Amino acid sequence: MDFAALDFPAFDGPLAQRGIGIIAPFDLALERELWRWVPMEVSLHLARTPYEPVPVSMEMAHLVSNAHHLAAATRDVLHVEPEVVAYLCTSGSFVSGVDAERTLRKVICDAGAPAAVTTSGALAEVLHQLDLHRVSVLTPYDADLTGKLHEFLTELGVHTVSSDHLGLGGGIWKVSYRTIVERIIAADHDAAEAIFVSCTNLPTYDVIEPLENALGKPVLTANQLTMWACLKRMGLPIVGPGKWLREVS
């Protein structure tokens, strides 16, 4: 073989990798959607909370946000040197309130993460940066767990002007875009300044832009917010839909 014919400078890569550690609930099925939110040089390193034989519910939200499990999952991803570790779960990060969300981030940092993000913490950041105080909400949860989201928003000084929930105990990733769009439109209210679609296991990527164009207001979704908060801490722009992203990036 004629090695002289090879253009060795062309093999200087690969592109330097920058990592995000992701702690996901055991039932996450939307890894592919997460990758759509990040630029090419970013790699996602996933760890999962232990399996719990319970339906999506208040009980499950408490189980998947167990501090011991989050610390263990953080340590599982540290060896690949992520720049930030995210707890990718909306209900697990809002179910016990604002102070508990801060505690979850402290648990992750105390386990060795250089920076920590949670989905509900990212929601709080964006609501503050966009100065939003009235929102409509759609969740896939039951009424009780959805009520805990309302309480979390109230703690943030944000009023839920309208809300809808799908009442699902599992299989959330199987919900069709058509159903999601119909329920978001039904959940919207003229007084709402934005719409928040909860749950990192509910597919939303491709509906955000058409809904923002149709409704004339920001559509905030769980995976979008989480990835934005991670990339913000890395000094990188998020990729993907959402007009509000350009306002806060």
Short mmCIF file of N, CA and C in Angstrom, two decimals, residues 25 27 54-65 87 89-97 120 123 137-154 160 163-170 172 196 198-201:
data_model
loop_
_atom_site.label_atom_id
_atom_site.label_comp_id
_atom_site.label_asym_id
_atom_site.label_seq_id
_atom_site.Cartn_x
_atom_site.Cartn_y
_atom_site.Cartn_z
N PRO A 25 -35.07 8.71 33.68
CA PRO A 25 -35.89 7.67 34.31
C PRO A 25 -35.80 6.37 33.52
N ASP A 27 -37.84 4.52 32.18
CA ASP A 27 -38.76 4.30 31.06
C ASP A 27 -38.54 5.24 29.88
N VAL A 54 -44.08 0.45 38.91
CA VAL A 54 -45.26 1.26 39.22
C VAL A 54 -45.63 2.08 37.99
N PRO A 55 -46.90 2.45 37.85
CA PRO A 55 -47.29 3.30 36.73
C PRO A 55 -46.79 4.73 36.92
N VAL A 56 -46.83 5.51 35.84
CA VAL A 56 -46.50 6.92 35.93
C VAL A 56 -47.50 7.57 36.90
N SER A 57 -46.99 8.15 37.96
CA SER A 57 -47.85 8.61 39.05
C SER A 57 -47.02 9.43 40.01
N MET A 58 -47.67 9.94 41.07
CA MET A 58 -46.95 10.64 42.11
C MET A 58 -45.89 9.73 42.74
N GLU A 59 -46.25 8.47 42.96
CA GLU A 59 -45.32 7.52 43.56
C GLU A 59 -44.09 7.36 42.68
N MET A 60 -44.29 7.21 41.39
CA MET A 60 -43.16 7.03 40.49
C MET A 60 -42.28 8.27 40.46
N ALA A 61 -42.87 9.46 40.48
CA ALA A 61 -42.09 10.70 40.47
C ALA A 61 -41.16 10.76 41.68
N HIS A 62 -41.65 10.32 42.83
CA HIS A 62 -40.81 10.29 44.02
C HIS A 62 -39.72 9.23 43.90
N LEU A 63 -40.05 8.07 43.37
CA LEU A 63 -39.09 6.97 43.26
C LEU A 63 -37.94 7.32 42.32
N VAL A 64 -38.25 7.92 41.18
CA VAL A 64 -37.19 8.18 40.19
C VAL A 64 -36.37 9.42 40.54
N SER A 65 -36.76 10.14 41.60
CA SER A 65 -35.96 11.29 42.04
C SER A 65 -35.24 11.01 43.36
N TYR A 87 -30.52 15.98 35.13
CA TYR A 87 -31.57 15.06 35.54
C TYR A 87 -32.76 15.31 34.62
N CYS A 89 -35.95 14.70 33.85
CA CYS A 89 -37.27 14.24 34.29
C CYS A 89 -38.04 15.44 34.81
N THR A 90 -39.18 15.70 34.24
CA THR A 90 -39.96 16.86 34.67
C THR A 90 -40.64 16.58 36.01
N SER A 91 -41.43 15.51 36.08
CA SER A 91 -42.20 15.25 37.29
C SER A 91 -41.30 15.00 38.49
N GLY A 92 -40.21 14.25 38.30
CA GLY A 92 -39.31 13.98 39.40
C GLY A 92 -38.64 15.22 39.94
N SER A 93 -38.53 16.26 39.12
CA SER A 93 -37.88 17.50 39.57
C SER A 93 -38.86 18.58 40.01
N PHE A 94 -40.19 18.37 39.81
CA PHE A 94 -41.14 19.36 40.35
C PHE A 94 -42.00 18.81 41.49
N VAL A 95 -42.04 17.48 41.66
CA VAL A 95 -43.04 16.87 42.52
C VAL A 95 -42.95 17.32 43.98
N SER A 96 -41.76 17.67 44.43
CA SER A 96 -41.60 18.08 45.84
C SER A 96 -41.34 19.57 46.01
N GLY A 97 -41.47 20.34 44.93
CA GLY A 97 -41.37 21.79 45.05
C GLY A 97 -40.03 22.37 44.67
N SER A 120 -37.19 20.70 35.42
CA SER A 120 -38.03 21.73 36.02
C SER A 120 -37.23 22.97 36.40
N LEU A 123 -37.00 24.88 33.24
CA LEU A 123 -38.26 25.58 33.04
C LEU A 123 -38.28 26.88 33.84
N VAL A 137 -50.82 24.71 30.33
CA VAL A 137 -50.05 23.51 30.60
C VAL A 137 -50.72 22.30 29.97
N LEU A 138 -49.92 21.43 29.37
CA LEU A 138 -50.37 20.10 28.96
C LEU A 138 -49.42 19.08 29.54
N THR A 139 -49.97 18.05 30.20
CA THR A 139 -49.15 16.96 30.73
C THR A 139 -49.76 15.63 30.29
N PRO A 140 -48.94 14.56 30.29
CA PRO A 140 -49.49 13.23 30.03
C PRO A 140 -49.93 12.53 31.32
N TYR A 141 -49.80 13.22 32.48
CA TYR A 141 -49.99 12.58 33.78
C TYR A 141 -51.46 12.48 34.18
N ASP A 142 -51.66 11.96 35.42
CA ASP A 142 -53.00 12.01 36.01
C ASP A 142 -53.22 13.38 36.65
N ALA A 143 -54.41 13.57 37.20
CA ALA A 143 -54.77 14.89 37.74
C ALA A 143 -53.91 15.26 38.94
N ASP A 144 -53.62 14.30 39.82
CA ASP A 144 -52.86 14.60 41.04
C ASP A 144 -51.44 15.08 40.71
N LEU A 145 -50.76 14.37 39.83
CA LEU A 145 -49.39 14.76 39.48
C LEU A 145 -49.39 16.08 38.72
N THR A 146 -50.37 16.28 37.86
CA THR A 146 -50.49 17.57 37.14
C THR A 146 -50.68 18.70 38.14
N GLY A 147 -51.45 18.45 39.19
CA GLY A 147 -51.64 19.46 40.23
C GLY A 147 -50.34 19.85 40.91
N LYS A 148 -49.41 18.90 41.06
CA LYS A 148 -48.12 19.22 41.64
C LYS A 148 -47.31 20.16 40.74
N LEU A 149 -47.48 20.03 39.43
CA LEU A 149 -46.85 20.97 38.50
C LEU A 149 -47.42 22.36 38.70
N HIS A 150 -48.74 22.46 38.85
CA HIS A 150 -49.36 23.77 39.11
C HIS A 150 -48.78 24.40 40.38
N GLU A 151 -48.60 23.58 41.42
CA GLU A 151 -48.04 24.10 42.67
C GLU A 151 -46.61 24.59 42.47
N PHE A 152 -45.83 23.85 41.71
CA PHE A 152 -44.45 24.26 41.42
C PHE A 152 -44.44 25.60 40.70
N LEU A 153 -45.29 25.75 39.71
CA LEU A 153 -45.37 27.01 38.97
C LEU A 153 -45.81 28.15 39.88
N THR A 154 -46.76 27.90 40.77
CA THR A 154 -47.20 28.92 41.72
C THR A 154 -46.04 29.39 42.59
N THR A 160 -51.08 29.26 36.37
CA THR A 160 -51.57 28.34 35.33
C THR A 160 -52.99 28.75 34.96
N SER A 163 -55.24 24.23 31.79
CA SER A 163 -54.45 23.01 31.89
C SER A 163 -55.24 21.83 31.36
N ASP A 164 -54.51 20.87 30.79
CA ASP A 164 -55.11 19.62 30.35
C ASP A 164 -54.12 18.50 30.65
N HIS A 165 -54.61 17.28 30.84
CA HIS A 165 -53.73 16.15 31.10
C HIS A 165 -54.31 14.92 30.42
N LEU A 166 -53.41 14.02 30.00
CA LEU A 166 -53.81 12.84 29.24
C LEU A 166 -54.17 11.66 30.12
N GLY A 167 -53.75 11.67 31.38
CA GLY A 167 -54.11 10.61 32.30
C GLY A 167 -53.46 9.27 32.01
N LEU A 168 -52.23 9.29 31.48
CA LEU A 168 -51.57 8.04 31.10
C LEU A 168 -50.74 7.47 32.25
N GLY A 169 -50.77 6.17 32.39
CA GLY A 169 -49.95 5.49 33.39
C GLY A 169 -48.71 4.85 32.80
N GLY A 170 -48.54 4.95 31.48
CA GLY A 170 -47.38 4.36 30.81
C GLY A 170 -47.49 4.55 29.32
N ILE A 172 -46.04 6.62 27.37
CA ILE A 172 -46.20 8.04 27.00
C ILE A 172 -45.52 8.35 25.66
N PHE A 196 -46.58 25.33 28.24
CA PHE A 196 -45.57 24.37 28.67
C PHE A 196 -46.12 22.97 28.51
N SER A 198 -45.30 19.24 29.42
CA SER A 198 -44.48 18.54 30.39
C SER A 198 -44.17 17.11 29.94
N CYS A 199 -43.09 16.56 30.50
CA CYS A 199 -42.66 15.17 30.39
C CYS A 199 -41.62 14.98 29.29
N THR A 200 -40.47 14.47 29.69
CA THR A 200 -39.37 14.22 28.76
C THR A 200 -39.62 12.99 27.91
N ASN A 201 -40.68 12.24 28.20
CA ASN A 201 -41.00 11.04 27.41
C ASN A 201 -42.15 11.27 26.44
#
